[in-house]
Short mmCIF file of C-alpha atoms and ligand atoms in Angstrom, two decimals:
data_model
loop_
_atom_site.label_atom_id
_atom_site.label_comp_id
_atom_site.label_asym_id
_atom_site.label_seq_id
_atom_site.Cartn_x
_atom_site.Cartn_y
_atom_site.Cartn_z
CA UNK J 1 -21.67 5.43 8.22
CA UNK J 2 -19.92 4.71 11.48
CA UNK J 3 -18.27 7.31 13.64
CA UNK J 4 -16.88 5.55 16.72
CA UNK J 5 -13.66 3.71 17.46
CA UNK J 6 -13.67 -0.09 17.39
CA UNK J 7 -11.71 -1.22 20.45
CA UNK J 8 -11.79 -4.64 22.08
CA UNK J 9 -14.89 -5.70 20.18
CA UNK J 10 -16.99 -2.66 21.07
CA UNK J 11 -17.79 0.73 19.53
CA UNK J 12 -16.69 3.63 21.71
CA UNK J 13 -16.37 7.41 21.29
CA UNK J 14 -12.90 8.90 21.68
CA UNK J 15 -12.11 9.74 25.30
CA UNK J 16 -11.36 13.35 24.32
CA UNK J 17 -14.69 13.71 22.46
CA UNK J 18 -12.83 15.15 19.45
CA UNK J 19 -13.97 14.40 15.92
CA UNK J 20 -12.75 14.77 12.32
CA UNK J 21 -15.00 15.89 9.45
CA UNK J 22 -15.48 13.81 6.32
CA UNK J 23 -15.45 15.98 3.18
CA UNK J 24 -16.73 14.66 -0.14
CA UNK J 25 -13.91 15.67 -2.53
CA UNK J 26 -16.30 15.95 -5.48
CA UNK J 27 -18.53 18.53 -3.79
CA UNK J 28 -16.40 19.89 -0.91
CA UNK J 29 -19.37 19.26 1.40
CA UNK J 30 -18.98 17.92 4.93
CA UNK J 31 -20.94 14.67 4.87
CA UNK J 32 -20.07 13.05 8.19
CA UNK J 33 -17.63 13.06 11.09
CA UNK J 34 -15.85 10.38 13.11
CA UNK J 35 -13.92 10.06 16.37
CA UNK J 36 -10.39 11.41 16.61
CA UNK J 37 -8.47 9.07 18.91
CA UNK J 38 -5.75 10.35 21.20
CA UNK J 39 -3.06 8.46 23.13
CA UNK J 40 -5.38 7.08 25.88
CA UNK J 41 -7.70 5.53 23.24
CA UNK J 42 -4.71 4.00 21.47
CA UNK J 43 -3.45 2.66 24.79
CA UNK J 44 -6.76 0.84 25.34
CA UNK J 45 -6.65 -0.58 21.82
CA UNK J 46 -3.05 -1.78 22.13
CA UNK J 47 -3.76 -3.39 25.53
CA UNK J 48 -6.78 -5.20 24.05
CA UNK J 49 -4.65 -6.47 21.16
CA UNK J 50 -1.94 -7.50 23.63
CA UNK J 51 -4.43 -9.49 25.72
CA UNK J 52 -5.94 -11.12 22.62
CA UNK J 53 -2.45 -12.18 21.60
CA UNK J 54 -0.93 -13.17 24.96
CA UNK J 55 -3.88 -14.60 26.87
CA UNK J 56 -6.96 -15.17 24.69
CA UNK J 57 -5.20 -17.54 22.33
CA UNK J 58 -5.56 -16.02 18.82
CA UNK J 59 -2.05 -17.14 17.78
CA UNK J 60 -2.69 -20.59 19.28
CA UNK J 61 -5.74 -21.25 17.11
CA UNK J 62 -5.09 -23.52 14.15
CA UNK J 63 -4.54 -21.77 10.83
CA UNK J 64 -7.79 -23.38 9.65
CA UNK J 65 -9.75 -21.72 12.49
CA UNK J 66 -8.25 -18.32 11.70
CA UNK J 67 -8.91 -18.94 8.00
CA UNK J 68 -12.59 -19.45 8.73
CA UNK J 69 -12.77 -15.94 10.22
CA UNK J 70 -10.92 -14.49 7.23
CA UNK J 71 -13.24 -16.19 4.77
CA UNK J 72 -16.24 -14.87 6.68
CA UNK J 73 -14.77 -11.36 6.45
CA UNK J 74 -14.22 -11.82 2.68
CA UNK J 75 -17.84 -12.89 2.37
CA UNK J 76 -19.00 -9.92 4.44
CA UNK J 77 -17.09 -7.52 2.18
CA UNK J 78 -18.54 -9.13 -0.96
CA UNK J 79 -22.08 -9.04 0.37
CA UNK J 80 -21.75 -5.27 0.90
CA UNK J 81 -19.67 -4.52 -2.20
CA UNK J 82 -22.01 -1.90 -3.70
CA UNK J 83 -22.37 0.02 -0.44
CA UNK J 84 -18.62 -0.10 0.32
CA UNK J 85 -17.72 1.03 -3.22
CA UNK J 86 -20.07 4.00 -2.91
CA UNK J 87 -18.57 4.95 0.45
CA UNK J 88 -15.11 4.82 -1.11
CA UNK J 89 -16.22 7.22 -3.88
CA UNK J 90 -17.74 9.84 -1.58
CA UNK J 91 -14.76 9.60 0.77
CA UNK J 92 -11.83 9.32 -1.68
CA UNK J 93 -13.24 10.65 -4.97
CA UNK J 94 -12.24 7.74 -7.22
CA UNK J 95 -14.59 6.64 -10.04
CA UNK J 96 -17.13 4.01 -8.97
CA UNK J 97 -15.85 1.18 -11.25
CA UNK J 98 -12.38 1.58 -9.73
CA UNK J 99 -13.86 1.52 -6.22
CA UNK J 100 -15.77 -1.66 -7.09
CA UNK J 101 -12.54 -3.16 -8.34
CA UNK J 102 -10.77 -2.25 -5.06
CA UNK J 103 -13.52 -3.78 -2.91
CA UNK J 104 -13.43 -7.02 -4.91
CA UNK J 105 -9.65 -7.13 -4.53
CA UNK J 106 -9.93 -6.51 -0.78
CA UNK J 107 -12.28 -9.49 -0.42
CA UNK J 108 -9.93 -11.58 -2.58
CA UNK J 109 -7.02 -10.63 -0.32
CA UNK J 110 -8.82 -12.08 2.74
CA UNK J 111 -9.56 -15.28 0.83
CA UNK J 112 -5.96 -15.57 -0.35
CA UNK J 113 -4.50 -15.25 3.15
CA UNK J 114 -7.11 -17.67 4.49
CA UNK J 115 -5.53 -20.15 2.08
CA UNK J 116 -2.05 -19.41 3.40
CA UNK J 117 -3.24 -19.79 7.01
CA UNK J 118 -4.59 -23.25 6.14
CA UNK J 119 -1.36 -24.14 4.37
CA UNK J 120 0.57 -23.01 7.47
CA UNK J 121 -1.06 -25.87 9.45
CA UNK J 122 0.30 -28.35 6.94
CA UNK J 123 3.83 -26.91 6.87
CA UNK J 124 6.08 -29.05 9.06
CA UNK J 125 8.87 -27.54 11.16
CA UNK J 126 12.05 -27.40 9.13
CA UNK J 127 14.75 -29.77 10.37
CA UNK J 128 18.25 -28.28 10.35
CA UNK J 129 21.28 -30.48 9.77
CA UNK J 130 23.92 -29.84 12.46
CA UNK J 131 27.58 -30.83 12.40
CA UNK J 132 27.24 -32.37 15.91
CA UNK J 133 24.95 -35.42 15.94
CA UNK J 134 24.31 -35.15 19.69
CA UNK J 135 21.88 -32.36 18.79
CA UNK J 136 18.77 -32.07 16.68
CA UNK J 137 17.38 -28.75 15.59
CA UNK J 138 14.23 -27.51 13.93
CA UNK J 139 12.92 -24.14 12.87
CA UNK J 140 9.35 -23.03 13.48
CA UNK J 141 7.60 -19.84 12.40
CA UNK J 142 5.36 -17.96 14.83
CA UNK J 143 3.30 -14.79 14.82
CA UNK J 144 5.26 -11.59 15.51
CA UNK J 145 2.74 -10.35 18.10
CA UNK J 146 0.81 -7.08 18.24
CA UNK J 147 1.01 -5.12 14.99
CA UNK J 148 0.46 -1.38 14.71
CA UNK J 149 -0.68 -0.63 11.16
CA UNK J 150 -0.92 2.85 9.66
CA UNK J 151 -2.27 3.26 6.12
CA UNK J 152 -2.79 6.00 3.50
CA UNK J 153 -5.88 7.30 1.72
CA UNK J 154 -5.39 6.26 -1.89
CA UNK J 155 -6.91 2.75 -1.64
CA UNK J 156 -8.62 2.94 1.74
CA UNK J 157 -10.13 -0.53 2.14
CA UNK J 158 -7.58 -2.31 -0.03
CA UNK J 159 -4.60 -0.95 1.94
CA UNK J 160 -6.34 -2.09 5.14
CA UNK J 161 -6.84 -5.58 3.63
CA UNK J 162 -3.18 -5.82 2.57
CA UNK J 163 -2.18 -5.51 6.23
CA UNK J 164 -5.08 -6.96 8.23
CA UNK J 165 -5.48 -10.18 6.21
CA UNK J 166 -1.87 -11.47 6.33
CA UNK J 167 -1.33 -10.32 9.93
CA UNK J 168 -4.46 -12.05 11.25
CA UNK J 169 -3.72 -15.13 9.11
CA UNK J 170 -0.26 -15.37 10.69
CA UNK J 171 -1.75 -15.18 14.22
CA UNK J 172 -0.96 -11.54 14.98
CA UNK J 173 -3.42 -9.12 16.54
CA UNK J 174 -3.66 -5.54 15.33
CA UNK J 175 -4.38 -1.90 15.92
CA UNK J 176 -5.16 -0.27 12.57
CA UNK J 177 -5.20 3.46 11.95
CA UNK J 178 -6.68 4.51 8.61
CA UNK J 179 -5.82 7.87 7.01
CA UNK J 180 -7.77 10.81 8.41
CA UNK J 181 -8.95 11.71 4.88
CA UNK J 182 -10.54 8.28 4.28
CA UNK J 183 -11.57 6.32 7.35
CA UNK J 184 -15.12 5.25 6.45
CA UNK J 185 -14.48 1.82 4.93
CA UNK J 186 -11.91 0.82 7.58
CA UNK J 187 -14.67 1.31 10.16
CA UNK J 188 -17.00 -0.82 8.03
CA UNK J 189 -14.28 -3.47 7.91
CA UNK J 190 -14.31 -3.51 11.71
CA UNK J 191 -18.09 -3.95 11.61
CA UNK J 192 -17.76 -6.82 9.14
CA UNK J 193 -15.08 -8.48 11.29
CA UNK J 194 -17.36 -8.09 14.29
CA UNK J 195 -20.28 -9.70 12.43
CA UNK J 196 -17.91 -12.50 11.42
CA UNK J 197 -17.42 -13.19 15.15
CA UNK J 198 -13.77 -12.19 15.31
CA UNK J 199 -12.77 -12.42 19.00
CA UNK J 200 -12.52 -9.07 20.85
CA UNK J 201 -9.16 -7.35 20.65
CA UNK J 202 -7.89 -9.25 17.60
CA UNK J 203 -8.60 -6.27 15.30
CA UNK J 204 -8.97 -2.75 16.68
CA UNK J 205 -9.62 0.25 14.42
CA UNK J 206 -8.72 3.67 15.78
CA UNK J 207 -9.39 6.68 13.59
CA UNK J 208 -7.53 9.92 14.16
CA UNK J 209 -4.81 12.30 13.12
CA UNK J 210 -1.43 10.89 12.12
CA UNK J 211 0.74 12.93 14.47
CA UNK J 212 -1.60 12.10 17.40
CA UNK J 213 -3.20 8.66 17.03
CA UNK J 214 -0.62 7.34 14.53
CA UNK J 215 2.28 8.55 16.63
CA UNK J 216 0.74 7.00 19.78
CA UNK J 217 0.66 3.59 18.05
CA UNK J 218 4.20 3.99 16.81
CA UNK J 219 5.52 4.89 20.26
CA UNK J 220 3.50 2.37 22.25
CA UNK J 221 5.89 0.01 24.06
CA UNK J 222 3.50 -2.98 23.84
CA UNK J 223 3.45 -2.96 20.02
CA UNK J 224 5.84 -5.53 18.53
CA UNK J 225 5.80 -4.51 14.90
CA UNK J 226 4.87 -1.48 12.81
CA UNK J 227 3.50 -1.88 9.31
CA UNK J 228 3.27 1.43 7.49
CA UNK J 229 2.25 2.63 4.05
CA UNK J 230 2.55 6.31 3.27
CA UNK J 231 5.03 9.06 2.59
CA UNK J 232 8.79 8.74 2.96
CA UNK J 233 8.90 11.58 5.44
CA UNK J 234 6.46 9.94 7.87
CA UNK J 235 8.04 6.53 7.18
CA UNK J 236 11.46 7.84 8.21
CA UNK J 237 9.98 9.20 11.45
CA UNK J 238 8.34 5.84 12.14
CA UNK J 239 11.59 3.99 11.56
CA UNK J 240 13.42 6.36 13.92
CA UNK J 241 10.72 5.91 16.59
CA UNK J 242 10.83 2.11 16.14
CA UNK J 243 14.57 2.18 16.69
CA UNK J 244 14.08 3.43 20.24
CA UNK J 245 12.62 0.14 21.44
CA UNK J 246 13.70 -2.09 18.54
CA UNK J 247 10.30 -2.74 17.00
CA UNK J 248 10.12 -4.52 13.67
CA UNK J 249 9.14 -2.26 10.76
CA UNK J 250 7.92 -2.74 7.25
CA UNK J 251 7.54 0.36 5.12
CA UNK J 252 5.78 0.85 1.78
CA UNK J 253 6.68 4.37 0.70
CA UNK J 254 6.61 6.51 -2.40
CA UNK J 255 8.04 6.28 -5.88
CA UNK J 256 8.85 8.13 -9.08
CA UNK J 257 8.60 5.15 -11.33
CA UNK J 258 9.91 5.16 -14.91
CA UNK J 259 8.22 3.70 -18.01
CA UNK J 260 10.64 3.07 -20.90
CA UNK J 261 9.04 2.79 -24.32
CA UNK J 262 11.14 1.62 -27.27
CA UNK J 263 10.37 2.64 -30.83
CA UNK J 264 9.24 -0.86 -31.83
CA UNK J 265 6.25 -0.55 -29.46
CA UNK J 266 2.70 -0.15 -30.74
CA UNK J 267 1.87 3.52 -30.16
CA UNK J 268 -1.81 2.93 -29.40
CA UNK J 269 -1.02 0.34 -26.74
CA UNK J 270 1.78 2.43 -25.30
CA UNK J 271 -0.53 5.42 -24.91
CA UNK J 272 -3.19 3.36 -23.17
CA UNK J 273 -0.70 1.94 -20.64
CA UNK J 274 0.92 5.35 -20.10
CA UNK J 275 -2.49 6.83 -19.31
CA UNK J 276 -3.50 3.96 -17.05
CA UNK J 277 -0.09 4.19 -15.37
CA UNK J 278 -0.56 7.83 -14.36
CA UNK J 279 -4.24 8.79 -14.58
CA UNK J 280 -5.73 5.72 -12.88
CA UNK J 281 -6.88 6.70 -9.36
CA UNK J 282 -6.12 10.33 -10.36
CA UNK J 283 -2.42 9.43 -10.32
CA UNK J 284 -2.55 8.98 -6.54
CA UNK J 285 -0.76 5.67 -6.84
CA UNK J 286 2.58 4.93 -5.19
CA UNK J 287 3.68 2.86 -8.20
CA UNK J 288 2.38 5.34 -10.82
CA UNK J 289 4.71 5.47 -13.82
CA UNK J 290 5.17 9.23 -13.66
CA UNK J 291 8.41 9.46 -15.68
CA UNK J 292 7.90 8.26 -19.24
CA UNK J 293 10.95 7.79 -21.47
CA UNK J 294 10.15 7.43 -25.16
CA UNK J 295 12.70 6.44 -27.82
CA UNK J 296 13.30 9.21 -30.35
CA UNK J 297 11.90 7.30 -33.36
CA UNK J 298 8.31 7.39 -32.04
CA UNK J 299 8.53 10.25 -29.54
CA UNK J 300 6.69 12.92 -31.54
CA UNK J 301 3.97 10.63 -32.84
CA UNK J 302 3.40 9.17 -29.37
CA UNK J 303 3.28 12.60 -27.74
CA UNK J 304 0.68 13.82 -30.25
CA UNK J 305 -1.51 10.80 -29.54
CA UNK J 306 -1.02 11.02 -25.78
CA UNK J 307 -2.06 14.67 -25.65
CA UNK J 308 -5.09 14.00 -27.86
CA UNK J 309 -6.24 11.08 -25.68
CA UNK J 310 -5.50 12.81 -22.37
CA UNK J 311 -7.73 15.71 -23.41
CA UNK J 312 -10.56 13.28 -24.08
CA UNK J 313 -10.64 11.74 -20.59
CA UNK J 314 -14.01 12.34 -18.95
CA UNK J 315 -13.56 14.15 -15.63
CA UNK J 316 -16.26 14.45 -12.98
CA UNK J 317 -17.93 13.11 -9.86
CA UNK J 318 -16.86 9.49 -9.44
CA UNK J 319 -20.49 8.45 -9.03
CA UNK J 320 -21.37 9.67 -12.54
CA UNK J 321 -21.53 7.15 -15.38
CA UNK J 322 -18.53 7.10 -17.70
CA UNK J 323 -16.24 9.23 -15.51
CA UNK J 324 -12.60 8.09 -15.71
CA UNK J 325 -10.98 10.78 -13.58
CA UNK J 326 -12.48 11.98 -10.30
CA UNK J 327 -11.33 14.71 -7.92
CA UNK J 328 -8.15 14.44 -5.87
CA UNK J 329 -8.72 13.25 -2.33
CA UNK J 330 -8.52 16.54 -0.43
CA UNK J 331 -7.93 20.27 -0.59
CA UNK J 332 -4.40 19.61 0.71
CA UNK J 333 -3.65 17.21 -2.13
CA UNK J 334 -5.18 19.60 -4.70
CA UNK J 335 -2.98 22.44 -3.42
CA UNK J 336 0.13 20.22 -3.49
CA UNK J 337 -0.47 18.97 -7.03
CA UNK J 338 -1.29 22.38 -8.50
CA UNK J 339 1.76 23.86 -6.73
CA UNK J 340 3.94 21.08 -8.19
CA UNK J 341 2.70 21.89 -11.71
CA UNK J 342 3.41 25.59 -11.20
CA UNK J 343 6.89 24.78 -9.87
CA UNK J 344 7.57 22.56 -12.90
CA UNK J 345 6.68 25.42 -15.25
CA UNK J 346 8.82 27.81 -13.25
CA UNK J 347 11.72 25.35 -13.60
CA UNK J 348 11.35 25.39 -17.39
CA UNK J 349 8.93 22.53 -18.13
CA UNK J 350 6.30 22.85 -20.87
CA UNK J 351 2.68 21.93 -20.14
CA UNK J 352 1.72 19.93 -23.24
CA UNK J 353 -1.82 19.52 -21.96
CA UNK J 354 -3.86 19.96 -18.78
CA UNK J 355 -2.36 21.64 -15.74
CA UNK J 356 -5.51 23.42 -14.63
CA UNK J 357 -8.88 22.98 -12.99
CA UNK J 358 -11.19 21.55 -15.68
CA UNK J 359 -13.65 24.08 -17.12
CA UNK J 360 -17.17 23.81 -15.70
CA UNK J 361 -16.05 22.09 -12.47
CA UNK J 362 -15.88 24.96 -10.02
CA UNK J 363 -16.28 22.89 -6.88
CA UNK J 364 -14.39 19.73 -6.02
CA UNK J 365 -10.66 19.04 -6.05
CA UNK J 366 -10.33 18.45 -9.80
CA UNK J 367 -7.10 18.69 -11.79
CA UNK J 368 -6.93 18.00 -15.54
CA UNK J 369 -4.81 15.11 -16.81
CA UNK J 370 -1.47 16.82 -17.27
CA UNK J 371 1.45 16.00 -19.57
CA UNK J 372 4.75 17.82 -18.99
CA UNK J 373 7.69 17.93 -21.41
CA UNK J 374 11.13 19.59 -21.31
CA UNK J 375 11.24 18.77 -17.60
CA UNK J 376 14.77 19.49 -16.28
CA UNK J 377 16.41 16.38 -14.86
CA UNK J 378 17.30 18.19 -11.66
CA UNK J 379 13.81 19.64 -11.09
CA UNK J 380 11.41 18.48 -8.39
CA UNK J 381 8.88 17.55 -11.10
CA UNK J 382 11.29 14.94 -12.49
CA UNK J 383 12.68 13.74 -9.17
CA UNK J 384 9.88 13.97 -6.60
CA UNK J 385 6.54 12.27 -6.33
CA UNK J 386 3.64 14.58 -7.33
CA UNK J 387 0.92 12.03 -6.48
CA UNK J 388 -1.57 13.43 -8.95
CA UNK J 389 -2.50 13.06 -12.66
CA UNK J 390 0.79 14.53 -13.87
CA UNK J 391 3.26 12.73 -16.14
CA UNK J 392 6.69 13.88 -17.34
CA UNK J 393 7.65 12.67 -20.84
CA UNK J 394 11.19 12.74 -22.21
CA UNK J 395 12.89 11.36 -25.32
CA UNK J 396 15.92 9.03 -25.23
CA UNK J 397 18.26 7.60 -27.85
CA UNK J 398 19.82 4.35 -26.59
CA UNK J 399 18.93 1.50 -24.27
CA UNK J 400 21.79 2.42 -21.98
CA UNK J 401 20.66 6.03 -21.74
CA UNK J 402 17.13 4.87 -20.92
CA UNK J 403 18.14 2.53 -18.10
CA UNK J 404 20.51 5.12 -16.64
CA UNK J 405 17.78 7.77 -16.64
CA UNK J 406 15.28 5.26 -15.24
CA UNK J 407 17.55 4.28 -12.35
CA UNK J 408 18.66 7.82 -11.55
CA UNK J 409 16.24 8.21 -8.65
CA UNK J 410 16.30 7.80 -4.89
CA UNK J 411 13.18 5.68 -5.29
CA UNK J 412 12.93 2.12 -6.56
CA UNK J 413 9.33 1.02 -6.19
CA UNK J 414 8.26 0.14 -9.73
CA UNK J 415 9.45 0.39 -13.34
CA UNK J 416 7.98 -0.59 -16.70
CA UNK J 417 9.29 -1.28 -20.18
CA UNK J 418 7.52 -1.73 -23.50
CA UNK J 419 9.17 -3.28 -26.55
CA UNK J 420 8.34 -5.83 -29.23
CA UNK J 421 11.82 -7.28 -28.67
CA UNK J 422 11.42 -9.78 -25.85
CA UNK J 423 15.15 -10.12 -25.16
CA UNK J 424 15.56 -6.36 -24.90
CA UNK J 425 12.56 -6.01 -22.58
CA UNK J 426 14.00 -8.75 -20.32
CA UNK J 427 17.41 -7.07 -20.36
CA UNK J 428 15.95 -3.72 -19.32
CA UNK J 429 13.71 -5.39 -16.71
CA UNK J 430 16.79 -6.94 -15.16
CA UNK J 431 18.68 -3.61 -15.24
CA UNK J 432 15.92 -1.76 -13.36
CA UNK J 433 16.66 -1.16 -9.66
CA UNK J 434 13.06 -1.58 -8.55
CA UNK J 435 10.96 -4.09 -6.61
CA UNK J 436 8.11 -4.28 -9.13
CA UNK J 437 8.77 -4.47 -12.87
CA UNK J 438 6.17 -4.59 -15.62
CA UNK J 439 6.86 -5.62 -19.20
CA UNK J 440 4.47 -4.31 -21.89
CA UNK J 441 2.07 -2.93 -19.26
CA UNK J 442 2.03 -0.74 -16.14
CA UNK J 443 0.24 -1.22 -12.80
CA UNK J 444 -1.58 -4.58 -12.89
CA UNK J 445 -1.26 -5.91 -9.33
CA UNK J 446 -1.88 -9.43 -8.09
CA UNK J 447 -2.34 -10.54 -4.49
CA UNK J 448 -0.05 -13.51 -5.17
CA UNK J 449 3.02 -11.46 -6.20
CA UNK J 450 5.35 -9.53 -3.84
CA UNK J 451 4.85 -5.76 -3.57
CA UNK J 452 7.44 -3.30 -2.31
CA UNK J 453 10.42 -1.21 -3.23
CA UNK J 454 14.18 -0.86 -3.41
CA UNK J 455 16.07 2.16 -2.13
CA UNK J 456 13.96 4.83 -0.40
CA UNK J 457 10.69 3.22 -1.55
CA UNK J 458 10.61 1.04 1.51
CA UNK J 459 11.60 -2.00 3.49
CA UNK J 460 10.00 -5.42 3.26
CA UNK J 461 7.34 -6.80 0.95
CA UNK J 462 3.57 -7.04 1.13
CA UNK J 463 1.32 -9.50 -0.71
CA UNK J 464 1.97 -13.10 -1.65
CA UNK J 465 3.77 -15.36 0.79
CA UNK J 466 6.24 -12.50 1.37
CA UNK J 467 3.38 -10.49 2.87
CA UNK J 468 2.58 -13.40 5.20
CA UNK J 469 6.21 -13.73 6.29
CA UNK J 470 6.16 -10.04 7.20
CA UNK J 471 4.15 -11.09 10.24
CA UNK J 472 6.15 -14.16 11.26
CA UNK J 473 9.06 -14.61 13.63
CA UNK J 474 11.61 -17.41 13.23
CA UNK J 475 12.36 -19.67 16.19
CA UNK J 476 14.98 -22.43 16.36
CA UNK J 477 14.35 -25.30 18.77
CA UNK J 478 17.54 -27.21 19.41
CA UNK J 479 17.58 -30.40 21.51
CA UNK J 480 20.50 -32.12 23.17
CA UNK J 481 19.56 -35.66 22.23
CA UNK J 482 22.51 -37.48 23.78
CA UNK J 483 22.38 -39.14 27.20
CA UNK J 484 26.09 -38.34 27.73
CA UNK J 485 27.07 -35.53 30.11
CA UNK J 486 27.99 -32.36 28.28
CA UNK J 487 31.42 -32.45 29.90
CA UNK J 488 31.95 -28.81 30.80
CA UNK J 489 32.52 -29.63 34.46
CA UNK J 490 31.14 -33.19 34.90
CA UNK J 491 33.94 -35.44 33.62
CA UNK J 492 32.51 -38.23 31.42
P1 NAD Q 1 1.27 10.22 4.91
O1 NAD Q 1 2.59 9.65 5.18
O2 NAD Q 1 1.05 11.65 5.15
O3 NAD Q 1 0.14 9.46 5.77
C1 NAD Q 1 0.04 8.07 5.79
C2 NAD Q 1 -0.54 7.65 7.10
O4 NAD Q 1 0.39 8.01 8.12
C3 NAD Q 1 -1.87 8.32 7.47
O5 NAD Q 1 -2.69 7.39 8.12
C4 NAD Q 1 -1.43 9.39 8.45
O6 NAD Q 1 -2.44 9.73 9.37
C5 NAD Q 1 -0.29 8.70 9.15
N1 NAD Q 1 0.65 9.60 9.82
C6 NAD Q 1 0.97 10.87 9.52
N2 NAD Q 1 1.87 11.35 10.40
C7 NAD Q 1 2.13 10.35 11.28
C8 NAD Q 1 2.98 10.22 12.40
N3 NAD Q 1 3.76 11.23 12.82
N4 NAD Q 1 3.02 9.05 13.06
C9 NAD Q 1 2.28 8.00 12.64
N5 NAD Q 1 1.43 8.08 11.60
C10 NAD Q 1 1.37 9.23 10.91
O7 NAD Q 1 0.97 9.80 3.43
P2 NAD Q 1 -0.34 10.06 2.60
O8 NAD Q 1 -0.25 11.45 2.08
O9 NAD Q 1 -1.53 9.64 3.37
O10 NAD Q 1 -0.16 8.97 1.43
C11 NAD Q 1 0.54 9.23 0.29
C12 NAD Q 1 1.90 8.58 0.33
O11 NAD Q 1 1.78 7.18 0.52
C13 NAD Q 1 2.62 8.72 -0.98
O12 NAD Q 1 3.93 9.14 -0.75
C14 NAD Q 1 2.59 7.34 -1.59
O13 NAD Q 1 3.61 7.04 -2.47
C15 NAD Q 1 2.59 6.46 -0.41
N6 NAD Q 1 1.95 5.17 -0.72
C16 NAD Q 1 2.76 4.08 -0.89
C17 NAD Q 1 2.20 2.84 -1.20
C18 NAD Q 1 3.07 1.62 -1.38
O14 NAD Q 1 2.57 0.52 -1.42
N7 NAD Q 1 4.37 1.76 -1.48
C19 NAD Q 1 0.82 2.72 -1.33
C20 NAD Q 1 0.02 3.86 -1.15
C21 NAD Q 1 0.61 5.08 -0.84
#
């Protein structure tokens, strides 16, 4: 396990000497510590990224050359998959098979953007037709510059990959700050990039507290673009700070995503997708379908099955065989989720199952899979993200009522619908005001497809070619191709 900052191709302690403890959420034991960067460390990292971009030629390399580095990083991740997955479990708490899945996806993300970098070489400048034939004009795309990336703790390595891979593929250089709760695999990513021979300064990883190291990145005048994933509150602060010196921003924020289930759906399948949609990763998923709307005809039967299955989920240390639900990431998150459940009850909600610390698990940040009913529409439990294994279920009568309830949210990240009637599912999918819509499932995510939200769920898209374009500027090159004087003061 690494503990130093990775700046300009070397490992260095923080200038202040401060550190942050790593706590295993399954045992509450301190297992490690790492450097807490402050503004002077961030300044060094940003200046290294600036030099790598402006002088050392990273954006001038061909896409194929950059792709070779990205493929080597993908290979490095794959060759250490077991070790990285284990680190993710002891740092974040998630069950090992899910961590293995994340690590594989992270490697795949580097391969995918390597492909786009290669394709970039083959993409000709776009000629623009102008109404004046004395001119020709073309449009070229170029790297945005130095990117400051700040990421959350729910998918530590994968969230890093979603930003590092497209940014480096596009020719940007980067300063990455992982979440203070889960920084171990981001440091390993730096080590893998280093082994892959990535030139110094292209990727810098600074660990530290959000309001200190994160804020220093956000406010640094030499950063061209901020790429952030996290809470709406911090995202709003980042956007305000970016406004001061007109930095580009892309934001992937929270959600309170609906899942509409019509009464022609198969109850068994519906229950499995509901559970995956809210209990996967302990519900600490921005796109979690945490508001489930079930048509009256199957509501009671579905609820009975959901409660029965939720009670059966095996909870425990993510390293133990067969565990489906691990601890929440931190004491802070545990306190927030349990407080949200208590507030829901106080507002009139009924706890149909769960809601407590599981019996026999006295240490670790465990919360039972929780199903809430009778949740008032104006309560925080219905309207605000809980970011834990807590789902609100509510009956509805008509398609119109369901879509209105689904869209009645300040968020618009994801939404899901399940119905045997294809036309109805398509109709509801098109009515959803959300950036990610699933039909007959919830959560499957592909590197090729755009990811991001409407409304207060964010700005911009990650993944796919949209994620690549996040890191590109647009330049027009217009040529006066006529030999004739322009005629403003020289008479022809
Ligand atoms: P958070 O906003 O508290 O922290 C996210 C990151 O921001 C961390 O690295 C943190 O250190 C940093 N940070 C905190 N204060 C900062 C500041 N003042 N300046 C700069 N950086 C600062 O969020 P979290 O609790 O770590 O993550 C959970 C949130 O992330 C949820 O709301 C969730 O919905 C959202 N999320 C969204 C997506 C998505 O793709 N839309 C994915 C994962 C998580």
